[in-house]
PDB file of C-alpha atoms in Angstrom:
ATOM      1  CA  UNK T 164      -1.528  40.374   4.699  1.00 75.00           C
ATOM      2  CA  UNK T 165       1.597  40.486   6.785  1.00 89.00           C
ATOM      3  CA  UNK T 166       4.443  39.049   4.696  1.00 91.00           C
ATOM      4  CA  UNK T 167       6.995  37.575   7.100  1.00 91.00           C
ATOM      5  CA  UNK T 168       9.362  35.814   4.693  1.00 88.00           C
ATOM      6  CA  UNK T 169      10.342  36.417   1.090  1.00 90.00           C
ATOM      7  CA  UNK T 170      12.717  33.561   0.425  1.00 88.00           C
ATOM      8  CA  UNK T 171      14.572  32.367  -2.641  1.00 90.00           C
ATOM      9  CA  UNK T 172      11.448  30.578  -3.819  1.00 94.00           C
ATOM     10  CA  UNK T 173       8.635  31.063  -1.271  1.00 95.00           C
ATOM     11  CA  UNK T 174       6.557  33.963   0.041  1.00 96.00           C
ATOM     12  CA  UNK T 175       5.147  33.411   3.533  1.00 97.00           C
ATOM     13  CA  UNK T 176       2.245  35.412   4.979  1.00 97.00           C
ATOM     14  CA  UNK T 177       1.196  35.379   8.642  1.00 96.00           C
ATOM     15  CA  UNK T 178      -2.585  35.451   9.166  1.00 95.00           C
ATOM     16  CA  UNK T 179      -1.884  36.210  12.858  1.00 92.00           C
ATOM     17  CA  UNK T 180      -4.377  33.582  14.039  1.00 94.00           C
ATOM     18  CA  UNK T 181      -1.980  30.622  14.286  1.00 95.00           C
ATOM     19  CA  UNK T 182      -2.044  30.043  10.522  1.00 96.00           C
ATOM     20  CA  UNK T 183       0.140  31.052   7.589  1.00 97.00           C
ATOM     21  CA  UNK T 184      -0.185  31.090   3.810  1.00 98.00           C
ATOM     22  CA  UNK T 185       2.809  29.878   1.770  1.00 98.00           C
ATOM     23  CA  UNK T 186       3.076  30.715  -1.926  1.00 98.00           C
ATOM     24  CA  UNK T 187       5.640  28.814  -4.005  1.00 98.00           C
ATOM     25  CA  UNK T 188       6.870  30.983  -6.878  1.00 97.00           C
ATOM     26  CA  UNK T 189       8.570  30.016 -10.143  1.00 97.00           C
ATOM     27  CA  UNK T 190      11.833  31.624  -9.008  1.00 96.00           C
ATOM     28  CA  UNK T 191      15.002  29.581  -9.185  1.00 94.00           C
ATOM     29  CA  UNK T 192      18.277  30.151  -7.394  1.00 91.00           C
ATOM     30  CA  UNK T 193      21.688  28.723  -8.173  1.00 90.00           C
ATOM     31  CA  UNK T 194      25.053  29.344  -6.522  1.00 89.00           C
ATOM     32  CA  UNK T 195      23.248  31.547  -3.943  1.00 86.00           C
ATOM     33  CA  UNK T 196      21.894  33.914  -6.622  1.00 91.00           C
ATOM     34  CA  UNK T 197      18.180  34.253  -7.419  1.00 92.00           C
ATOM     35  CA  UNK T 198      18.156  34.132 -11.206  1.00 95.00           C
ATOM     36  CA  UNK T 199      16.289  36.812 -13.182  1.00 94.00           C
ATOM     37  CA  UNK T 200      14.282  34.370 -15.312  1.00 95.00           C
ATOM     38  CA  UNK T 201      11.380  32.314 -13.941  1.00 96.00           C
ATOM     39  CA  UNK T 202      11.085  28.571 -14.654  1.00 95.00           C
ATOM     40  CA  UNK T 203       7.586  27.933 -16.025  1.00 95.00           C
ATOM     41  CA  UNK T 204       5.289  26.284 -13.428  1.00 96.00           C
ATOM     42  CA  UNK T 205       8.213  25.286 -11.204  1.00 96.00           C
ATOM     43  CA  UNK T 206       6.312  26.538  -8.149  1.00 97.00           C
ATOM     44  CA  UNK T 207       3.293  24.402  -9.028  1.00 97.00           C
ATOM     45  CA  UNK T 208       5.513  21.329  -9.409  1.00 97.00           C
ATOM     46  CA  UNK T 209       7.235  21.885  -6.051  1.00 97.00           C
ATOM     47  CA  UNK T 210       3.888  22.509  -4.378  1.00 97.00           C
ATOM     48  CA  UNK T 211       2.286  19.390  -5.887  1.00 97.00           C
ATOM     49  CA  UNK T 212       5.217  17.204  -4.862  1.00 97.00           C
ATOM     50  CA  UNK T 213       5.351  18.522  -1.285  1.00 97.00           C
ATOM     51  CA  UNK T 214       1.574  18.147  -0.880  1.00 97.00           C
ATOM     52  CA  UNK T 215       1.740  14.587  -2.220  1.00 97.00           C
ATOM     53  CA  UNK T 216       4.472  13.646   0.263  1.00 98.00           C
ATOM     54  CA  UNK T 217       2.766  15.397   3.205  1.00 98.00           C
ATOM     55  CA  UNK T 218      -0.286  13.220   2.584  1.00 97.00           C
ATOM     56  CA  UNK T 219       1.817  10.106   1.974  1.00 97.00           C
ATOM     57  CA  UNK T 220       3.723  10.426   5.274  1.00 98.00           C
ATOM     58  CA  UNK T 221       0.980  11.665   7.637  1.00 97.00           C
ATOM     59  CA  UNK T 222       0.827   8.183   9.230  1.00 97.00           C
ATOM     60  CA  UNK T 223       4.458   8.606  10.350  1.00 98.00           C
ATOM     61  CA  UNK T 224       4.369  12.173  11.687  1.00 98.00           C
ATOM     62  CA  UNK T 225       1.861  15.022  11.633  1.00 98.00           C
ATOM     63  CA  UNK T 226       2.500  17.871   9.200  1.00 98.00           C
ATOM     64  CA  UNK T 227       1.628  21.549   8.970  1.00 98.00           C
ATOM     65  CA  UNK T 228      -0.855  21.291   6.070  1.00 98.00           C
ATOM     66  CA  UNK T 229      -4.369  22.624   6.635  1.00 98.00           C
ATOM     67  CA  UNK T 230      -5.597  23.103   3.054  1.00 97.00           C
ATOM     68  CA  UNK T 231      -4.513  23.633  -0.544  1.00 97.00           C
ATOM     69  CA  UNK T 232      -7.971  24.887  -1.565  1.00 97.00           C
ATOM     70  CA  UNK T 233      -7.978  28.631  -2.269  1.00 97.00           C
ATOM     71  CA  UNK T 234     -11.561  28.832  -0.974  1.00 97.00           C
ATOM     72  CA  UNK T 235     -10.192  28.161   2.524  1.00 97.00           C
ATOM     73  CA  UNK T 236      -7.843  31.146   2.323  1.00 96.00           C
ATOM     74  CA  UNK T 237      -8.303  34.909   2.674  1.00 95.00           C
ATOM     75  CA  UNK T 238      -9.877  36.651  -0.337  1.00 95.00           C
ATOM     76  CA  UNK T 239      -6.520  38.128  -1.391  1.00 95.00           C
ATOM     77  CA  UNK T 240      -5.376  34.619  -2.405  1.00 96.00           C
ATOM     78  CA  UNK T 241      -8.529  33.608  -4.254  1.00 97.00           C
ATOM     79  CA  UNK T 242      -7.097  34.605  -7.630  1.00 96.00           C
ATOM     80  CA  UNK T 243      -5.925  32.523 -10.605  1.00 96.00           C
ATOM     81  CA  UNK T 244      -2.233  33.348 -10.095  1.00 96.00           C
ATOM     82  CA  UNK T 245      -2.287  31.576  -6.692  1.00 97.00           C
ATOM     83  CA  UNK T 246      -3.936  28.385  -7.959  1.00 97.00           C
ATOM     84  CA  UNK T 247      -1.811  25.250  -7.544  1.00 97.00           C
ATOM     85  CA  UNK T 248       1.044  27.007  -5.740  1.00 97.00           C
ATOM     86  CA  UNK T 249      -0.527  28.127  -2.441  1.00 98.00           C
ATOM     87  CA  UNK T 250      -1.154  26.317   0.843  1.00 98.00           C
ATOM     88  CA  UNK T 251      -2.677  27.188   4.198  1.00 98.00           C
ATOM     89  CA  UNK T 252      -0.623  25.808   7.079  1.00 98.00           C
ATOM     90  CA  UNK T 253      -0.446  25.707  10.831  1.00 97.00           C
ATOM     91  CA  UNK T 254       2.159  28.020  12.307  1.00 96.00           C
ATOM     92  CA  UNK T 255       4.782  26.086  14.257  1.00 96.00           C
ATOM     93  CA  UNK T 256       7.611  26.790  16.623  1.00 95.00           C
ATOM     94  CA  UNK T 257      10.316  25.708  14.184  1.00 94.00           C
ATOM     95  CA  UNK T 258      13.239  23.617  15.392  1.00 95.00           C
ATOM     96  CA  UNK T 259      16.444  25.431  14.309  1.00 94.00           C
ATOM     97  CA  UNK T 260      17.937  22.489  12.408  1.00 95.00           C
ATOM     98  CA  UNK T 261      17.746  21.145   8.906  1.00 95.00           C
ATOM     99  CA  UNK T 262      17.610  17.375   9.251  1.00 97.00           C
ATOM    100  CA  UNK T 263      19.528  15.855   6.360  1.00 97.00           C
ATOM    101  CA  UNK T 264      19.090  12.169   5.528  1.00 98.00           C
ATOM    102  CA  UNK T 265      21.750  10.638   3.294  1.00 98.00           C
ATOM    103  CA  UNK T 266      21.226   7.284   1.631  1.00 98.00           C
ATOM    104  CA  UNK T 267      24.194   7.282  -0.761  1.00 98.00           C
ATOM    105  CA  UNK T 268      27.934   7.922  -0.561  1.00 97.00           C
ATOM    106  CA  UNK T 269      28.058  11.262  -2.321  1.00 96.00           C
ATOM    107  CA  UNK T 270      29.015  14.927  -2.096  1.00 91.00           C
ATOM    108  CA  UNK T 271      30.830  16.186   0.989  1.00 93.00           C
ATOM    109  CA  UNK T 272      30.466  12.791   2.667  1.00 96.00           C
ATOM    110  CA  UNK T 273      32.322  11.102  -0.192  1.00 96.00           C
ATOM    111  CA  UNK T 274      35.036  13.783  -0.041  1.00 95.00           C
ATOM    112  CA  UNK T 275      35.597  13.024   3.669  1.00 95.00           C
ATOM    113  CA  UNK T 276      35.440   9.268   3.080  1.00 95.00           C
ATOM    114  CA  UNK T 277      38.123   9.452   0.355  1.00 94.00           C
ATOM    115  CA  UNK T 278      40.445  11.131   2.848  1.00 94.00           C
ATOM    116  CA  UNK T 279      39.748   8.377   5.391  1.00 92.00           C
ATOM    117  CA  UNK T 280      38.037  10.846   7.732  1.00 93.00           C
ATOM    118  CA  UNK T 281      34.816  10.244   9.667  1.00 93.00           C
ATOM    119  CA  UNK T 282      31.884  12.346   8.415  1.00 96.00           C
ATOM    120  CA  UNK T 283      30.051  14.246  11.155  1.00 95.00           C
ATOM    121  CA  UNK T 284      30.544  11.426  13.622  1.00 92.00           C
ATOM    122  CA  UNK T 285      29.897   8.607  11.138  1.00 94.00           C
ATOM    123  CA  UNK T 286      32.693   6.119  10.433  1.00 93.00           C
ATOM    124  CA  UNK T 287      32.485   3.751   7.465  1.00 91.00           C
ATOM    125  CA  UNK T 288      33.964   0.284   7.879  1.00 85.00           C
ATOM    126  CA  UNK T 289      33.282  -1.044   4.389  1.00 90.00           C
ATOM    127  CA  UNK T 290      34.599   0.139   1.052  1.00 94.00           C
ATOM    128  CA  UNK T 291      32.367   2.494  -0.912  1.00 96.00           C
ATOM    129  CA  UNK T 292      32.517   3.920  -4.404  1.00 97.00           C
ATOM    130  CA  UNK T 293      31.076   7.313  -5.324  1.00 96.00           C
ATOM    131  CA  UNK T 294      27.239   7.260  -5.480  1.00 97.00           C
ATOM    132  CA  UNK T 295      27.044   3.798  -3.902  1.00 97.00           C
ATOM    133  CA  UNK T 296      24.066   3.076  -1.655  1.00 97.00           C
ATOM    134  CA  UNK T 297      24.857   3.032   2.067  1.00 97.00           C
ATOM    135  CA  UNK T 298      24.003  -0.081   4.081  1.00 95.00           C
ATOM    136  CA  UNK T 299      21.666   2.144   6.107  1.00 96.00           C
ATOM    137  CA  UNK T 300      20.740   5.821   5.617  1.00 97.00           C
ATOM    138  CA  UNK T 301      22.229   8.272   8.118  1.00 97.00           C
ATOM    139  CA  UNK T 302      21.066  11.550   9.647  1.00 98.00           C
ATOM    140  CA  UNK T 303      23.412  14.566   9.604  1.00 97.00           C
ATOM    141  CA  UNK T 304      21.754  17.774  10.834  1.00 97.00           C
ATOM    142  CA  UNK T 305      22.809  21.298  10.038  1.00 95.00           C
ATOM    143  CA  UNK T 306      22.148  24.499  11.925  1.00 92.00           C
ATOM    144  CA  UNK T 307      21.893  28.068  10.673  1.00 74.00           C
ATOM    145  CA  UNK T 308      24.658  30.433  11.725  1.00 63.00           C
ATOM    146  CA  UNK T 309      23.936  34.097  12.441  1.00 59.00           C
ATOM    147  CA  UNK T 310      25.214  35.097   8.996  1.00 60.00           C
ATOM    148  CA  UNK T 311      22.911  32.565   7.334  1.00 62.00           C
ATOM    149  CA  UNK T 312      25.286  29.811   6.237  1.00 71.00           C
ATOM    150  CA  UNK T 313      24.372  26.263   7.206  1.00 81.00           C
ATOM    151  CA  UNK T 314      26.792  24.593   9.603  1.00 91.00           C
ATOM    152  CA  UNK T 315      26.896  20.795   9.531  1.00 93.00           C
ATOM    153  CA  UNK T 316      26.859  19.226  12.983  1.00 95.00           C
ATOM    154  CA  UNK T 317      26.775  15.703  14.374  1.00 96.00           C
ATOM    155  CA  UNK T 318      23.512  14.026  15.296  1.00 97.00           C
ATOM    156  CA  UNK T 319      24.692  13.919  18.912  1.00 97.00           C
ATOM    157  CA  UNK T 320      25.238  17.699  18.875  1.00 96.00           C
ATOM    158  CA  UNK T 321      21.581  18.183  17.929  1.00 97.00           C
ATOM    159  CA  UNK T 322      20.431  15.709  20.582  1.00 97.00           C
ATOM    160  CA  UNK T 323      22.541  17.409  23.260  1.00 97.00           C
ATOM    161  CA  UNK T 324      21.075  20.773  22.231  1.00 96.00           C
ATOM    162  CA  UNK T 325      17.403  19.759  21.961  1.00 97.00           C
ATOM    163  CA  UNK T 326      17.397  16.996  24.553  1.00 97.00           C
ATOM    164  CA  UNK T 327      17.863  13.277  23.896  1.00 97.00           C
ATOM    165  CA  UNK T 328      14.128  12.506  23.703  1.00 97.00           C
ATOM    166  CA  UNK T 329      13.204  15.159  21.117  1.00 98.00           C
ATOM    167  CA  UNK T 330      16.442  14.635  19.169  1.00 98.00           C
ATOM    168  CA  UNK T 331      15.773  10.888  18.923  1.00 98.00           C
ATOM    169  CA  UNK T 332      12.148  11.489  17.881  1.00 98.00           C
ATOM    170  CA  UNK T 333      13.360  13.744  15.056  1.00 98.00           C
ATOM    171  CA  UNK T 334      15.981  11.207  13.961  1.00 98.00           C
ATOM    172  CA  UNK T 335      13.454   8.349  13.906  1.00 98.00           C
ATOM    173  CA  UNK T 336      10.799  10.391  12.069  1.00 98.00           C
ATOM    174  CA  UNK T 337      13.285  11.582   9.432  1.00 98.00           C
ATOM    175  CA  UNK T 338      14.554   8.054   8.753  1.00 98.00           C
ATOM    176  CA  UNK T 339      11.031   6.586   8.621  1.00 98.00           C
ATOM    177  CA  UNK T 340       9.853   9.267   6.163  1.00 98.00           C
ATOM    178  CA  UNK T 341      12.934   8.825   3.979  1.00 98.00           C
ATOM    179  CA  UNK T 342      12.627   5.032   3.858  1.00 98.00           C
ATOM    180  CA  UNK T 343       8.904   5.025   2.999  1.00 98.00           C
ATOM    181  CA  UNK T 344       9.243   7.708   0.323  1.00 98.00           C
ATOM    182  CA  UNK T 345      12.427   6.156  -1.067  1.00 98.00           C
ATOM    183  CA  UNK T 346      10.523   2.948  -1.877  1.00 98.00           C
ATOM    184  CA  UNK T 347       7.685   4.819  -3.606  1.00 97.00           C
ATOM    185  CA  UNK T 348      10.063   6.947  -5.687  1.00 97.00           C
ATOM    186  CA  UNK T 349      12.264   3.945  -6.580  1.00 97.00           C
ATOM    187  CA  UNK T 350       9.212   2.041  -7.841  1.00 96.00           C
ATOM    188  CA  UNK T 351       8.610   5.012 -10.142  1.00 95.00           C
ATOM    189  CA  UNK T 352      12.137   5.261 -11.507  1.00 94.00           C
ATOM    190  CA  UNK T 353      13.610   7.885  -9.180  1.00 96.00           C
ATOM    191  CA  UNK T 354      16.304   7.372  -6.539  1.00 97.00           C
ATOM    192  CA  UNK T 355      16.211   9.767  -3.578  1.00 97.00           C
ATOM    193  CA  UNK T 356      19.925   9.977  -2.797  1.00 97.00           C
ATOM    194  CA  UNK T 357      19.543  12.492   0.028  1.00 97.00           C
ATOM    195  CA  UNK T 358      17.088  15.073   1.310  1.00 97.00           C
ATOM    196  CA  UNK T 359      16.482  17.554   4.081  1.00 96.00           C
ATOM    197  CA  UNK T 360      13.513  17.957   6.400  1.00 97.00           C
ATOM    198  CA  UNK T 361      12.432  20.705   8.763  1.00 96.00           C
ATOM    199  CA  UNK T 362      10.350  20.062  11.852  1.00 98.00           C
ATOM    200  CA  UNK T 363       8.526  22.210  14.352  1.00 97.00           C
ATOM    201  CA  UNK T 364       6.450  21.853  17.509  1.00 98.00           C
ATOM    202  CA  UNK T 365       2.728  22.588  17.617  1.00 96.00           C
ATOM    203  CA  UNK T 366       0.831  24.239  20.468  1.00 94.00           C
ATOM    204  CA  UNK T 367       0.847  20.918  22.362  1.00 95.00           C
ATOM    205  CA  UNK T 368       4.589  20.420  21.957  1.00 95.00           C
ATOM    206  CA  UNK T 369       4.061  17.619  19.426  1.00 97.00           C
ATOM    207  CA  UNK T 370       6.525  17.052  16.583  1.00 98.00           C
ATOM    208  CA  UNK T 371       5.224  18.284  13.198  1.00 98.00           C
ATOM    209  CA  UNK T 372       6.792  18.141   9.725  1.00 98.00           C
ATOM    210  CA  UNK T 373       6.886  21.597   8.106  1.00 96.00           C
ATOM    211  CA  UNK T 374       8.431  23.671   5.309  1.00 93.00           C
ATOM    212  CA  UNK T 375       8.667  21.628   2.083  1.00 93.00           C
ATOM    213  CA  UNK T 376       9.259  17.920   1.775  1.00 96.00           C
ATOM    214  CA  UNK T 377      11.075  15.793  -0.810  1.00 97.00           C
ATOM    215  CA  UNK T 378      11.082  18.224  -3.724  1.00 95.00           C
ATOM    216  CA  UNK T 379      13.890  18.508  -6.287  1.00 92.00           C
ATOM    217  CA  UNK T 380      14.907  21.739  -4.505  1.00 90.00           C
ATOM    218  CA  UNK T 381      15.355  20.048  -1.113  1.00 92.00           C
ATOM    219  CA  UNK T 382      16.589  16.652  -2.309  1.00 94.00           C
ATOM    220  CA  UNK T 383      18.960  14.939  -4.694  1.00 94.00           C
ATOM    221  CA  UNK T 384      16.825  12.914  -7.131  1.00 95.00           C
ATOM    222  CA  UNK T 385      18.553  10.569  -9.558  1.00 95.00           C
ATOM    223  CA  UNK T 386      17.111   8.898 -12.653  1.00 94.00           C
ATOM    224  CA  UNK T 387      17.172   5.200 -11.717  1.00 94.00           C
ATOM    225  CA  UNK T 388      17.460   4.132 -15.371  1.00 93.00           C
ATOM    226  CA  UNK T 389      20.743   6.049 -15.743  1.00 93.00           C
ATOM    227  CA  UNK T 390      22.139   5.355 -12.274  1.00 95.00           C
ATOM    228  CA  UNK T 391      25.604   3.835 -12.072  1.00 94.00           C
ATOM    229  CA  UNK T 392      27.925   3.425  -9.118  1.00 96.00           C
ATOM    230  CA  UNK T 393      31.266   5.189  -9.432  1.00 95.00           C
ATOM    231  CA  UNK T 394      30.216   8.438 -11.100  1.00 91.00           C
ATOM    232  CA  UNK T 395      27.906  11.416 -10.685  1.00 89.00           C
ATOM    233  CA  UNK T 396      24.392  10.316 -11.719  1.00 91.00           C
ATOM    234  CA  UNK T 397      22.021  12.530 -13.736  1.00 84.00           C
ATOM    235  CA  UNK T 398      19.722  14.410 -11.383  1.00 86.00           C
ATOM    236  CA  UNK T 399      16.173  15.780 -11.520  1.00 84.00           C
ATOM    237  CA  UNK T 400      16.695  19.283 -10.262  1.00 81.00           C
ATOM    238  CA  UNK T 401      18.328  22.582 -11.097  1.00 85.00           C
ATOM    239  CA  UNK T 402      21.568  20.869 -12.147  1.00 83.00           C
ATOM    240  CA  UNK T 403      20.816  21.624 -15.807  1.00 87.00           C
ATOM    241  CA  UNK T 404      20.727  25.361 -15.012  1.00 92.00           C
ATOM    242  CA  UNK T 405      23.809  25.101 -12.800  1.00 89.00           C
ATOM    243  CA  UNK T 406      25.729  23.379 -15.605  1.00 90.00           C
ATOM    244  CA  UNK T 407      24.686  26.091 -18.085  1.00 93.00           C
ATOM    245  CA  UNK T 408      25.830  28.832 -15.679  1.00 94.00           C
ATOM    246  CA  UNK T 409      29.198  27.140 -15.147  1.00 93.00           C
ATOM    247  CA  UNK T 410      29.670  26.595 -18.867  1.00 93.00           C
ATOM    248  CA  UNK T 411      29.146  30.343 -19.483  1.00 94.00           C
ATOM    249  CA  UNK T 412      31.213  31.478 -16.463  1.00 94.00           C
ATOM    250  CA  UNK T 413      28.106  32.929 -14.797  1.00 95.00           C
ATOM    251  CA  UNK T 414      28.055  30.809 -11.625  1.00 92.00           C
ATOM    252  CA  UNK T 415      27.424  33.125  -8.668  1.00 91.00           C
ATOM    253  CA  UNK T 416      27.283  36.240 -10.869  1.00 93.00           C
ATOM    254  CA  UNK T 417      24.616  38.571  -9.381  1.00 91.00           C
ATOM    255  CA  UNK T 418      24.475  40.650 -12.586  1.00 92.00           C
ATOM    256  CA  UNK T 419      23.279  37.883 -14.879  1.00 92.00           C
ATOM    257  CA  UNK T 420      20.654  39.286 -17.298  1.00 91.00           C
ATOM    258  CA  UNK T 421      18.546  36.285 -18.304  1.00 93.00           C
ATOM    259  CA  UNK T 422      18.450  32.536 -18.847  1.00 94.00           C
ATOM    260  CA  UNK T 423      17.850  31.483 -22.490  1.00 95.00           C
ATOM    261  CA  UNK T 424      14.377  30.154 -23.374  1.00 96.00           C
ATOM    262  CA  UNK T 425      15.694  26.690 -24.302  1.00 95.00           C
ATOM    263  CA  UNK T 426      17.415  26.304 -20.910  1.00 94.00           C
ATOM    264  CA  UNK T 427      14.215  27.422 -19.164  1.00 95.00           C
ATOM    265  CA  UNK T 428      12.107  24.960 -21.194  1.00 95.00           C
ATOM    266  CA  UNK T 429      14.467  22.043 -20.555  1.00 94.00           C
ATOM    267  CA  UNK T 430      14.617  22.800 -16.812  1.00 93.00           C
ATOM    268  CA  UNK T 431      10.817  23.101 -16.601  1.00 95.00           C
ATOM    269  CA  UNK T 432      10.487  19.735 -18.372  1.00 95.00           C
ATOM    270  CA  UNK T 433      12.879  18.071 -15.908  1.00 93.00           C
ATOM    271  CA  UNK T 434      10.851  19.335 -12.929  1.00 94.00           C
ATOM    272  CA  UNK T 435       7.557  18.290 -14.558  1.00 95.00           C
ATOM    273  CA  UNK T 436       8.795  14.794 -15.324  1.00 93.00           C
ATOM    274  CA  UNK T 437       9.752  14.410 -11.672  1.00 94.00           C
ATOM    275  CA  UNK T 438       6.191  15.345 -10.632  1.00 95.00           C
ATOM    276  CA  UNK T 439       4.600  13.032 -13.225  1.00 95.00           C
ATOM    277  CA  UNK T 440       6.653  10.084 -12.033  1.00 94.00           C
ATOM    278  CA  UNK T 441       6.097  10.557  -8.316  1.00 96.00           C
ATOM    279  CA  UNK T 442       2.560  11.927  -7.937  1.00 93.00           C
ATOM    280  CA  UNK T 443       0.605   8.784  -8.651  1.00 76.00           C
ATOM    281  CA  UNK T 444      -0.013   5.708  -6.604  1.00 62.00           C
TER     282      UNK T 444
END
């Protein structure tokens, strides 16, 4: 197998026939450091969630999924350790933007809003509190710089770069996916505050959804039962680990030795609850 990417969480193998195998590990990163301790079954949770959403949104836009059955993959992957965390996908020509959809006044957007500044081309006429739902979700892309840091850009910048037709297609697909999935998650007690998508083009130049979709690693999920406007709502993601690191002055420390078992167990439970809530119809 030719491994082409070893990311913070995923291992990607090129089968060199137009297909790839993606393995989602139990690794967790926080503050740009891959932590030394695995989170039990985190990779299986992320994989299950992404696969659920790929199926749920295939009426809106095609996606890169071919199979999640190990029998469809090369023999090297037909082993127990790959079960539930491995997918076979179509290789795409990836579009060099992360397409971020924001449905709530939060994070860097709220910081800009408080200063009375527009946010990446978006001006807000009404008054908003922190974590308040926007009248309509907005798209704010980001592009990767040479040194690897994401650079936020305006939607028009992306459209000028990719061409108005493709840029508009991406915008419309991202908003349609977000809105459909938002309703499903909300009905199951989770608010999708914001998320990011990645798209590519297939061999016919058609738009295809790739990478991962609507997982706690790529999105901000809030517990609807604890959601309140005006504060920072409890989230279903790695925030528990991040808080522990900050509390022990270990945020961004590359020499961290291990994460305690109780923090691992609590984080694993948060991820699993997210899967249990979302992955049923």
